[in-house]
Coordinates of C-alpha atoms and ligand atoms in Angstrom, one line a residue:
Chain A
M1 CA -17.8 19.4 11.0
T2 CA -21.4 19.1 9.7
I3 CA -23.6 17.0 12.0
C4 CA -27.3 16.6 11.2
L5 CA -29.9 14.8 13.1
V6 CA -31.8 12.4 10.8
S7 CA -34.6 10.0 11.4
S8 CA -33.8 6.4 10.7
V9 CA -35.8 3.2 11.0
S10 CA -34.3 0.5 13.2
V11 CA -34.4 -3.1 12.3
A12 CA -37.3 -3.5 14.7
G13 CA -39.1 -0.8 12.8
E14 CA -39.0 1.9 15.5
R15 CA -38.0 5.4 14.5
T16 CA -34.7 6.3 16.1
G17 CA -32.7 9.4 16.1
A18 CA -29.3 9.0 14.4
E19 CA -26.6 11.6 13.9
V20 CA -24.9 11.8 10.5
V21 CA -21.6 13.4 9.9
K22 CA -21.4 14.5 6.2
N23 CA -18.5 14.5 3.8
V24 CA -16.1 12.6 6.0
T25 CA -12.8 11.6 4.3
C26 CA -12.1 7.9 4.2
P27 CA -8.7 7.1 5.9
Y28 CA -8.0 3.9 4.0
C29 CA -6.5 4.2 0.5
G30 CA -4.7 6.9 -1.4
L31 CA -7.9 8.0 -3.1
L32 CA -9.0 9.7 0.1
C33 CA -12.7 9.8 -0.9
D34 CA -14.1 12.9 0.9
D35 CA -17.8 12.3 0.4
I36 CA -18.6 9.6 3.0
D37 CA -21.6 10.1 5.3
V38 CA -21.0 8.5 8.7
Y39 CA -24.1 7.5 10.8
L40 CA -23.7 7.5 14.6
E41 CA -25.9 5.8 17.1
D42 CA -25.1 6.1 20.8
G43 CA -21.7 7.6 20.0
E44 CA -20.8 4.6 17.8
I45 CA -20.6 4.3 14.0
S46 CA -23.6 2.2 12.9
R47 CA -23.1 2.5 9.1
I48 CA -21.6 4.6 6.3
K49 CA -23.0 5.8 3.0
R50 CA -21.1 5.9 -0.3
G51 CA -18.2 3.8 1.0
C52 CA -16.6 0.7 -0.6
G53 CA -15.9 -2.7 0.9
L54 CA -12.6 -1.4 2.3
S55 CA -14.0 1.7 3.9
N56 CA -16.9 -0.3 5.4
A57 CA -14.4 -2.6 7.0
K58 CA -12.4 0.3 8.4
F59 CA -15.3 2.4 9.7
V60 CA -17.9 -0.1 10.7
S61 CA -16.6 -3.6 11.4
E62 CA -15.7 -4.8 14.9
A63 CA -12.1 -4.0 15.5
D64 CA -9.3 -5.8 17.3
R65 CA -7.6 -3.1 19.3
I66 CA -4.5 -2.9 21.4
E67 CA -6.2 -2.5 24.8
S68 CA -3.4 -1.1 26.9
P69 CA 0.2 0.0 26.6
A70 CA 2.4 -3.0 27.4
V71 CA 6.1 -3.9 27.9
R72 CA 7.6 -7.3 27.2
E73 CA 9.1 -9.2 30.1
G74 CA 10.5 -12.6 28.9
E75 CA 7.9 -14.1 26.6
E76 CA 4.9 -12.1 27.9
L77 CA 3.6 -8.6 27.3
H78 CA 2.6 -6.9 30.6
E79 CA 0.2 -4.1 30.7
V80 CA 1.7 -0.8 32.0
S81 CA 0.7 2.9 32.0
Y82 CA 1.2 5.2 29.1
G83 CA 3.9 6.9 31.2
E84 CA 5.9 3.7 31.7
A85 CA 5.6 2.6 28.1
I86 CA 6.7 6.0 26.8
E87 CA 9.7 6.0 29.3
R88 CA 10.6 2.5 28.0
A89 CA 10.3 3.6 24.4
A90 CA 12.6 6.6 25.0
E91 CA 15.1 4.3 26.8
V92 CA 15.2 2.0 23.7
L93 CA 15.9 5.0 21.4
R94 CA 18.5 6.5 23.9
E95 CA 20.4 3.2 24.3
A96 CA 20.5 2.5 20.5
K97 CA 23.5 3.6 18.5
R98 CA 21.5 3.6 15.3
P99 CA 17.7 3.5 15.8
D100 CA 15.5 3.2 12.7
C101 CA 11.9 4.4 12.4
Y102 CA 9.4 3.0 9.9
G103 CA 5.7 3.3 9.1
W104 CA 3.8 6.6 9.0
S105 CA 1.5 6.0 6.0
S106 CA -1.6 5.7 8.3
C107 CA -0.8 8.8 10.3
S108 CA -1.5 12.5 9.8
V109 CA 1.1 14.8 8.4
E110 CA 1.1 16.5 11.7
A111 CA 2.3 13.3 13.4
Q112 CA 4.7 12.6 10.6
G113 CA 6.4 16.0 11.1
L114 CA 6.8 15.2 14.8
G115 CA 8.2 11.8 14.0
I116 CA 10.9 13.3 11.8
E117 CA 11.9 15.8 14.6
L118 CA 12.0 12.8 17.1
M119 CA 14.4 10.9 14.9
K120 CA 16.6 14.0 14.5
E121 CA 16.8 14.1 18.3
A122 CA 17.4 10.3 18.6
R123 CA 20.1 10.5 15.9
G124 CA 18.6 7.7 13.8
S125 CA 16.9 7.2 10.4
I126 CA 13.3 7.4 9.3
G127 CA 11.3 6.3 6.3
S128 CA 7.8 5.4 5.3
T129 CA 6.1 2.2 4.1
S130 CA 6.6 3.5 0.5
A131 CA 9.9 1.6 0.8
V132 CA 7.9 -1.5 0.0
C133 CA 5.4 0.3 -2.3
H134 CA 6.1 3.4 -4.5
L135 CA 9.7 4.2 -3.5
P136 CA 10.8 3.4 -7.1
S137 CA 8.3 6.0 -8.3
V138 CA 9.8 8.6 -6.0
L139 CA 13.3 7.8 -7.3
A140 CA 12.2 7.9 -10.9
M141 CA 10.4 11.2 -10.5
Q142 CA 13.5 12.7 -8.9
D143 CA 15.6 11.5 -11.8
C144 CA 13.4 12.5 -14.7
G145 CA 10.2 14.1 -13.5
A146 CA 6.6 13.2 -14.5
P147 CA 3.8 15.1 -16.1
K148 CA 1.2 15.3 -13.4
A149 CA -2.4 16.3 -12.9
T150 CA -5.0 16.3 -10.2
L151 CA -7.7 13.6 -10.2
E152 CA -10.2 16.4 -10.9
Q153 CA -8.4 17.3 -14.1
V154 CA -8.3 13.6 -15.2
R155 CA -12.0 13.3 -14.4
N156 CA -12.9 16.4 -16.4
R157 CA -10.6 15.8 -19.4
A158 CA -9.2 12.3 -19.9
D159 CA -10.6 10.5 -22.9
V160 CA -8.0 7.7 -22.7
V161 CA -7.0 6.1 -19.4
I162 CA -4.4 3.4 -19.0
Y163 CA -4.0 1.5 -15.7
W164 CA -0.5 0.0 -15.9
G165 CA 0.3 -2.7 -13.2
S166 CA -2.6 -1.5 -11.1
N167 CA -5.8 -3.3 -10.0
P168 CA -8.1 -0.5 -8.7
V169 CA -11.1 -2.7 -8.3
E170 CA -9.4 -4.4 -5.4
A171 CA -6.9 -1.7 -4.1
H172 CA -8.8 1.5 -4.8
P173 CA -12.3 0.3 -5.3
R174 CA -14.0 3.7 -6.0
H175 CA -11.4 4.8 -8.5
F176 CA -13.5 3.8 -11.5
E177 CA -16.6 5.5 -9.9
R178 CA -14.9 8.8 -8.8
V179 CA -12.3 9.4 -11.5
T180 CA -12.8 7.3 -14.7
R181 CA -15.4 4.9 -16.0
R182 CA -18.4 6.0 -13.9
A183 CA -17.3 9.6 -13.3
D184 CA -18.6 12.2 -15.8
G185 CA -16.4 15.3 -16.2
Y186 CA -17.0 18.7 -17.8
F187 CA -15.6 17.6 -21.2
V188 CA -15.8 13.8 -21.1
K189 CA -18.4 11.4 -20.0
G190 CA -17.2 8.4 -18.0
K191 CA -18.6 5.9 -20.5
D192 CA -16.9 7.6 -23.4
R193 CA -13.4 7.2 -22.1
Y194 CA -11.2 4.4 -23.5
I195 CA -9.9 2.4 -20.6
A196 CA -7.1 -0.2 -20.9
V197 CA -5.4 -2.3 -18.3
V198 CA -1.8 -3.5 -18.8
D199 CA -1.0 -6.3 -16.3
V200 CA 0.5 -9.7 -15.9
R201 CA -2.9 -11.2 -15.0
E202 CA -6.5 -10.6 -16.1
T203 CA -7.7 -8.9 -12.9
L204 CA -11.2 -7.8 -12.1
S205 CA -10.2 -4.3 -13.3
A206 CA -9.0 -5.8 -16.6
K207 CA -12.4 -7.6 -17.0
I208 CA -14.4 -4.4 -16.7
S209 CA -12.2 -2.3 -19.0
D210 CA -12.3 -1.8 -22.7
E211 CA -9.0 -3.7 -23.3
F212 CA -6.7 -6.0 -21.4
V213 CA -3.0 -6.1 -22.5
K214 CA -1.2 -9.0 -20.9
V215 CA 2.5 -8.3 -20.3
E216 CA 4.9 -10.9 -19.1
P217 CA 6.1 -10.6 -15.5
G218 CA 9.1 -8.2 -15.5
G219 CA 8.4 -7.3 -19.2
D220 CA 7.1 -3.8 -18.5
Y221 CA 10.4 -2.0 -19.1
E222 CA 10.9 -3.6 -22.6
A223 CA 7.2 -2.9 -23.5
L224 CA 7.4 0.7 -22.4
Q225 CA 10.7 1.3 -24.1
A226 CA 9.4 -0.3 -27.3
M227 CA 6.5 2.2 -27.2
R228 CA 8.9 5.1 -26.8
S229 CA 10.9 3.9 -29.7
M230 CA 7.9 3.5 -31.9
L231 CA 6.9 7.1 -30.9
Q232 CA 10.2 8.2 -32.3
G233 CA 9.2 6.6 -35.6
N234 CA 11.3 3.5 -35.3
E235 CA 10.2 0.1 -36.4
I236 CA 10.5 -2.8 -33.9
E237 CA 12.1 -5.8 -35.5
A238 CA 10.4 -8.4 -33.3
D239 CA 6.9 -9.9 -33.1
E240 CA 6.6 -9.5 -29.3
V241 CA 8.2 -7.3 -26.7
G242 CA 7.8 -8.0 -23.0
G243 CA 5.3 -10.7 -24.0
V244 CA 3.1 -8.3 -25.9
P245 CA 2.6 -8.4 -29.6
V246 CA 4.2 -5.4 -31.2
E247 CA 1.0 -4.7 -33.1
T248 CA -0.9 -4.4 -29.8
L249 CA 1.7 -2.0 -28.3
G250 CA 1.4 0.0 -31.5
E251 CA -2.3 0.2 -31.3
L252 CA -2.2 1.2 -27.6
L253 CA 0.4 3.9 -28.4
G254 CA -1.8 5.1 -31.3
R255 CA -4.8 5.6 -28.9
M256 CA -2.6 7.6 -26.5
K257 CA -1.1 9.7 -29.3
D258 CA -4.6 10.5 -30.7
A259 CA -6.1 11.3 -27.3
D260 CA -6.9 14.9 -26.3
F261 CA -6.0 14.0 -22.8
A262 CA -4.5 10.7 -21.8
C263 CA -3.6 9.6 -18.3
I264 CA -1.5 6.6 -17.2
F265 CA -2.2 5.5 -13.6
W266 CA 0.6 3.2 -12.5
G267 CA 0.7 0.7 -9.6
L268 CA 2.9 -1.8 -7.9
G269 CA 3.1 -4.0 -10.9
V270 CA 5.5 -1.4 -12.3
T271 CA 7.4 -0.5 -9.1
M272 CA 7.9 -4.0 -7.7
S273 CA 9.0 -6.0 -10.6
G274 CA 12.1 -6.3 -12.8
A275 CA 13.7 -2.9 -13.4
K276 CA 11.7 -1.2 -10.6
H277 CA 12.5 2.6 -10.8
R278 CA 13.7 2.2 -14.4
N279 CA 10.2 0.9 -15.3
V280 CA 8.7 4.1 -13.8
E281 CA 11.3 6.2 -15.6
A282 CA 10.3 4.6 -18.9
L283 CA 6.6 5.1 -18.1
T284 CA 6.8 8.8 -17.1
S285 CA 9.2 9.5 -20.0
L286 CA 6.7 8.0 -22.4
A287 CA 4.0 10.2 -20.9
K288 CA 6.2 13.3 -21.2
E289 CA 7.0 12.5 -24.9
L290 CA 3.3 12.0 -25.7
N291 CA 2.8 15.7 -24.9
D292 CA 4.3 16.5 -28.3
Y293 CA 1.0 15.2 -29.7
G294 CA -1.7 15.8 -27.2
R295 CA -1.9 16.1 -23.4
C296 CA -0.6 13.1 -21.4
V297 CA -0.2 12.9 -17.6
S298 CA 0.8 10.2 -15.2
V299 CA -0.3 9.6 -11.6
P300 CA 0.9 6.9 -9.2
M301 CA -1.8 4.8 -7.5
R302 CA -0.5 5.4 -3.9
G303 CA -1.7 2.7 -1.5
H304 CA -2.1 3.9 2.1
F305 CA -4.2 7.0 2.7
N306 CA -1.3 9.2 3.7
V307 CA 1.8 7.5 2.3
A308 CA 2.1 10.5 -0.1
G309 CA 2.0 12.9 2.9
F310 CA 5.2 11.5 4.4
G311 CA 7.1 12.3 1.2
Q312 CA 5.7 15.9 1.3
V313 CA 6.5 16.5 5.0
C314 CA 9.9 15.0 4.9
T315 CA 10.7 17.1 1.8
W316 CA 9.7 20.4 3.7
K317 CA 11.7 19.4 6.7
T318 CA 14.9 17.8 5.2
G319 CA 14.9 18.5 1.5
F320 CA 14.4 14.8 0.8
P321 CA 11.2 12.6 0.5
G322 CA 12.2 10.1 3.2
F323 CA 14.8 7.5 4.0
V324 CA 17.0 10.1 5.7
D325 CA 19.6 9.4 8.3
F326 CA 20.4 11.8 11.0
T327 CA 23.3 9.9 12.6
G328 CA 26.1 12.1 11.1
D329 CA 26.6 15.9 11.1
E330 CA 24.7 16.2 7.8
I331 CA 21.5 14.6 6.7
N332 CA 22.3 11.5 4.6
Y333 CA 19.6 10.6 2.0
A334 CA 20.3 7.1 0.7
P335 CA 17.4 4.9 -0.3
G336 CA 18.8 1.4 -0.9
E337 CA 21.1 2.0 2.1
N338 CA 18.9 3.7 4.7
T339 CA 15.8 1.8 3.8
S340 CA 14.7 -0.4 6.7
V341 CA 15.0 -3.8 4.8
D342 CA 18.5 -2.9 3.7
L343 CA 19.5 -1.8 7.2
L344 CA 18.2 -5.0 8.8
R345 CA 19.9 -7.1 6.1
R346 CA 23.4 -5.7 7.0
G347 CA 22.7 -5.3 10.7
G348 CA 22.8 -1.5 10.4
S349 CA 20.0 -0.7 12.8
D350 CA 20.0 -1.7 16.5
A351 CA 16.4 -0.7 17.5
M352 CA 13.2 0.0 15.6
L353 CA 10.3 2.4 16.3
L354 CA 7.3 1.3 14.2
V355 CA 4.4 3.7 13.8
G356 CA 1.3 2.4 12.1
S357 CA 2.9 -0.5 10.2
D358 CA 3.3 -4.3 10.3
P359 CA 6.7 -5.3 8.9
A360 CA 6.3 -8.8 10.2
A361 CA 3.6 -9.2 7.6
H362 CA 5.0 -7.0 4.8
F363 CA 8.8 -7.3 4.9
P364 CA 10.5 -10.4 3.4
L365 CA 10.6 -13.1 6.1
R366 CA 14.4 -13.0 6.2
A367 CA 14.2 -9.3 7.2
V368 CA 11.6 -10.1 9.9
K369 CA 14.0 -12.7 11.4
R370 CA 16.6 -9.9 11.8
L371 CA 14.0 -7.5 13.1
R372 CA 13.3 -9.9 15.9
E373 CA 16.9 -9.6 17.1
V374 CA 16.6 -5.8 17.9
P375 CA 14.3 -4.1 20.5
V376 CA 11.1 -3.1 18.8
V377 CA 8.7 -0.3 19.9
Q378 CA 5.3 -0.4 18.2
V379 CA 2.7 2.4 18.1
D380 CA -0.5 1.2 16.5
P381 CA -4.3 1.1 17.0
H382 CA -4.5 -2.6 16.2
P383 CA -2.5 -5.8 17.1
N384 CA -0.8 -7.4 14.2
A385 CA 1.9 -10.0 13.4
T386 CA 4.6 -7.6 14.7
T387 CA 2.9 -7.2 18.1
R388 CA 3.7 -10.9 18.7
F389 CA 7.4 -10.0 19.3
A390 CA 7.3 -6.2 19.9
D391 CA 9.0 -5.2 23.2
V392 CA 7.0 -2.1 23.8
V393 CA 3.4 -1.7 22.5
I394 CA 1.6 1.6 22.6
P395 CA -2.0 1.9 21.5
S396 CA -3.0 4.9 19.4
A397 CA -6.2 6.5 18.1
L398 CA -7.4 6.0 14.5
V399 CA -6.7 9.3 12.7
G400 CA -9.6 10.2 10.4
I401 CA -12.1 8.5 12.6
E402 CA -11.1 9.2 16.3
A403 CA -8.7 12.1 15.6
E404 CA -8.5 14.9 13.0
G405 CA -5.5 15.7 10.9
T406 CA -4.3 16.2 7.3
A407 CA -3.4 13.7 4.6
Y408 CA -2.2 13.9 1.0
R409 CA -4.1 12.1 -1.8
M410 CA -2.3 10.0 -4.4
D411 CA -2.1 13.2 -6.6
T412 CA -0.6 15.1 -3.6
V413 CA -3.7 17.2 -3.0
P414 CA -4.0 17.8 0.8
I415 CA -7.3 16.8 2.3
R416 CA -8.6 17.3 5.9
L417 CA -9.4 14.2 8.0
K418 CA -12.3 14.6 10.5
K419 CA -12.8 13.2 13.9
V420 CA -16.3 11.5 14.1
V421 CA -16.1 9.5 17.3
D422 CA -14.0 9.5 20.5
P423 CA -11.2 7.0 20.7
P424 CA -11.5 4.2 23.4
E425 CA -11.2 5.7 26.8
G426 CA -7.7 7.0 27.5
V427 CA -6.3 6.1 24.1
R428 CA -3.9 8.8 22.8
T429 CA -3.3 10.1 19.3
D430 CA 0.0 9.4 17.4
E431 CA 0.8 13.1 17.8
R432 CA 0.5 13.1 21.5
I433 CA 2.5 9.8 21.8
I434 CA 5.4 11.1 19.7
R435 CA 5.4 14.4 21.6
D436 CA 5.5 12.4 24.9
V437 CA 8.4 10.2 23.7
M438 CA 10.3 13.3 22.6
G439 CA 9.7 14.8 26.0
A440 CA 11.0 11.6 27.7
L441 CA 14.0 11.4 25.4
Chain D
M1 CA 6.5 -26.6 -12.9
S2 CA 8.2 -23.2 -12.8
L3 CA 6.0 -20.2 -12.7
V4 CA 6.5 -16.6 -11.6
L5 CA 5.5 -15.5 -8.1
V6 CA 3.5 -12.3 -8.1
S7 CA 2.2 -10.9 -4.8
G8 CA -0.4 -8.2 -4.6
R9 CA -3.5 -6.7 -3.0
T10 CA -6.9 -8.3 -3.0
L11 CA -10.2 -7.0 -1.6
G12 CA -10.2 -9.8 1.1
Q13 CA -6.7 -9.0 2.2
G14 CA -7.5 -5.3 2.3
K15 CA -10.7 -5.7 4.3
T16 CA -8.9 -7.6 7.0
R17 CA -5.6 -5.6 6.8
D18 CA -6.2 -3.1 9.5
K19 CA -8.6 -4.5 12.0
E20 CA -8.4 -8.3 12.0
K21 CA -4.7 -9.0 11.4
L22 CA -4.5 -11.9 13.8
T23 CA -7.8 -13.6 12.9
E24 CA -8.8 -16.6 10.8
G25 CA -10.4 -14.0 8.4
Y26 CA -7.0 -12.5 7.6
F27 CA -5.3 -15.9 7.4
D28 CA -8.0 -17.1 4.9
A29 CA -7.6 -13.9 2.9
A30 CA -3.8 -13.9 2.7
A31 CA -2.8 -17.6 2.8
F32 CA -3.6 -19.0 -0.7
V33 CA -2.1 -19.3 -4.1
E34 CA -4.1 -18.5 -7.2
L35 CA -3.1 -20.3 -10.4
D36 CA -4.3 -20.1 -14.0
A37 CA -6.8 -22.9 -14.7
D38 CA -4.7 -24.5 -17.4
D39 CA -1.5 -24.2 -15.3
A40 CA -3.3 -25.8 -12.4
D41 CA -4.5 -28.6 -14.7
D42 CA -0.9 -29.2 -15.9
L43 CA 0.2 -29.4 -12.3
G44 CA -2.6 -31.8 -11.3
I45 CA -3.8 -29.3 -8.7
E46 CA -7.4 -28.7 -8.0
E47 CA -9.1 -25.9 -6.1
G48 CA -8.6 -26.6 -2.4
D49 CA -5.5 -28.8 -2.8
V50 CA -2.4 -27.8 -1.0
A51 CA 0.5 -26.6 -3.2
L52 CA 4.2 -26.4 -2.2
L53 CA 5.8 -23.2 -3.5
E54 CA 9.6 -22.9 -3.4
T55 CA 11.9 -20.0 -4.3
G56 CA 15.5 -19.2 -3.5
A57 CA 14.3 -17.4 -0.4
G58 CA 12.1 -20.2 1.1
E59 CA 9.1 -22.4 0.8
V60 CA 5.4 -22.4 1.9
R61 CA 2.5 -24.7 1.5
L62 CA -0.7 -22.9 0.5
R63 CA -4.3 -23.8 -0.5
A64 CA -4.8 -23.5 -4.2
K65 CA -7.5 -21.5 -6.0
T66 CA -8.0 -21.2 -9.7
A67 CA -8.0 -17.8 -11.4
R68 CA -11.2 -16.7 -13.2
G69 CA -9.2 -14.8 -15.9
D70 CA -6.0 -15.4 -17.9
S71 CA -3.2 -15.7 -15.3
S72 CA -1.0 -18.1 -17.3
G73 CA 2.6 -18.4 -16.0
V74 CA 1.7 -16.6 -12.7
A75 CA 1.4 -17.9 -9.2
F76 CA -0.4 -15.1 -7.4
V77 CA -0.2 -14.9 -3.6
P78 CA -1.9 -12.0 -1.7
M79 CA 0.6 -9.6 -0.1
G80 CA 1.4 -10.7 3.4
P81 CA 3.6 -13.1 5.5
W82 CA 3.0 -16.1 3.3
A83 CA 4.1 -14.4 0.1
N84 CA 7.0 -12.7 1.9
A85 CA 8.4 -16.1 3.0
L86 CA 9.2 -16.5 -0.7
V87 CA 10.7 -13.1 -1.2
D88 CA 14.5 -12.4 -0.7
D89 CA 15.5 -9.5 1.4
G90 CA 18.1 -8.2 -1.1
T91 CA 17.1 -5.0 -2.9
E92 CA 20.0 -4.4 -5.3
A93 CA 20.5 -1.0 -3.6
T94 CA 17.0 0.2 -4.6
G95 CA 15.4 -0.2 -1.2
M96 CA 12.7 -2.4 -2.8
P97 CA 12.7 -6.2 -2.5
E98 CA 11.5 -8.2 -5.5
F99 CA 7.8 -8.8 -4.4
K100 CA 6.8 -9.6 -8.0
S101 CA 8.5 -11.6 -10.8
V102 CA 10.2 -14.2 -8.6
P103 CA 10.8 -17.6 -10.2
V104 CA 8.9 -20.2 -8.2
K105 CA 8.6 -24.0 -8.3
V106 CA 5.0 -25.1 -7.7
E107 CA 3.9 -28.7 -7.0
K108 CA 1.1 -30.5 -5.3
T109 CA 1.8 -31.8 -1.8
D110 CA 0.1 -33.8 0.8
G111 CA 1.4 -31.6 3.6
S112 CA -0.9 -29.2 5.6
P113 CA -0.9 -25.5 4.8
T114 CA 1.8 -23.3 6.5
T115 CA 0.5 -21.4 9.5
L116 CA 1.6 -17.9 10.7
D117 CA 3.1 -19.8 13.7
D118 CA 5.2 -21.9 11.4
L119 CA 6.5 -18.7 9.7
L120 CA 7.1 -16.7 12.8
G121 CA 8.5 -19.6 14.8
E122 CA 6.0 -19.7 17.6
Ligands
SF4_1 S1 -11.8 3.9 -2.6 FE1 -10.3 4.1 -0.9 S2 -10.6 6.1 0.0 FE2 -12.4 5.6 -1.3 S3 -13.9 4.8 0.1 FE3 -12.7 3.0 -0.7 S4 -11.0 2.7 0.6 FE4 -11.9 4.7 1.1

């Protein structure tokens, strides 16, 4: 860790000594910017340099924290020791016939690996928040692959960039700055890239790009397949496909075909609508087929800072990228069956361990109603909607700020997370908590 | 009027996602519907009015905003508990509920906006 002492001027004008930790990785979104300078005063973060609105909120703003481990008795949560909360969590897992574990996208890969081992012991299932995010991308890439590249390759080479169903200005605010529009590469200057946004609404990202192509909601599959067909030399006998004039699709395809290096970044507009994984298959297939003309790659815009890591770790450990069930003699990989929302819908899980997630806010409300019927153990730094009914609540440290670890960027490049301040007194890391629950089990 | 519900990230929802999940800041950032200006006009809904949104999965009342760009046909609600009250829990064996492209009926209402307590039953 690089810590320098710098002089800064306080609001009152007095010169004060502040520490600065250089090149800290931001543990917020899947872009994992690793150039943040964090300024510390009296052991607390006073400000950051080079962050975006999201990273400022994460590093600097006042946080609601879960102050103590707690166990629910009747309607109320009662503070207990870590030992008691961990014993209770182990009891919930032990008593369940089919416990399910969900979350993990805001944890280090080290903690994720331990979580998978824990659920093997507990004979349950485990998956990450990608179930309500990029799971269709994972399925599509398993089915038909995808031409990939690192973000550095894209920055250095891409002369045409398409953001399809993705709004980086709001979800990955520094993507334009670090990878595309404002990022100069060895071979291409940021301002010289052609950038198009394909989306159902004219987002802020669409407004600052060279072209906005409005597709109708659920129309992505048809539009992408029409482009693939045109690439094969076929004529489309319609004026519009997926709500987009065929002429516009043809022009966009022409730009990609003529590019030296094109990149399609795709987001949740592709994974969450209509044909879901079939949308992604059409998109990555188009990218593959464009390689007959120039170079074309595709990169998913992963959301949470280490959602990609869970897929990596689970693949090393089980051969599958998540959504694995350890209840039988063999590992059962069945997304759509073992995914938490599906399990809740059919009453397939009888306890839930949640690590760094808030399904009460991010699952369909019907699934939340079912979640409330089973015992819930929550490990999280912050209280959220799920805390309102969790039976066991265990506070954890913020990895990347209060604990170190490793995370995988959206292009699956591993990046080290630093510790810059101590966690609140006594608060344990996810790794320690999972190890302790395993011990108690 | 029938539109298509699209839920998604916004900067405001993102800023309050981790640290302020049980605060007014998060509620303000996640509990609204954004409509295309012309669609809002057709519906007789002005910025700040309360709109009733209804899908096969449920209904919520949300404060309305008008979109600055072309958002025709879309009722955008930031990802979170309010949007998810309108999303069915079926995944068609894909694991992924339909968080975008859900047909939604939108109309002006005199009712007050739905609170998190209304949704979570407390
Ligand atoms: S773009 Fe993402 S990783 Fe980069 S500073 Fe912002 S929130 Fe952090």
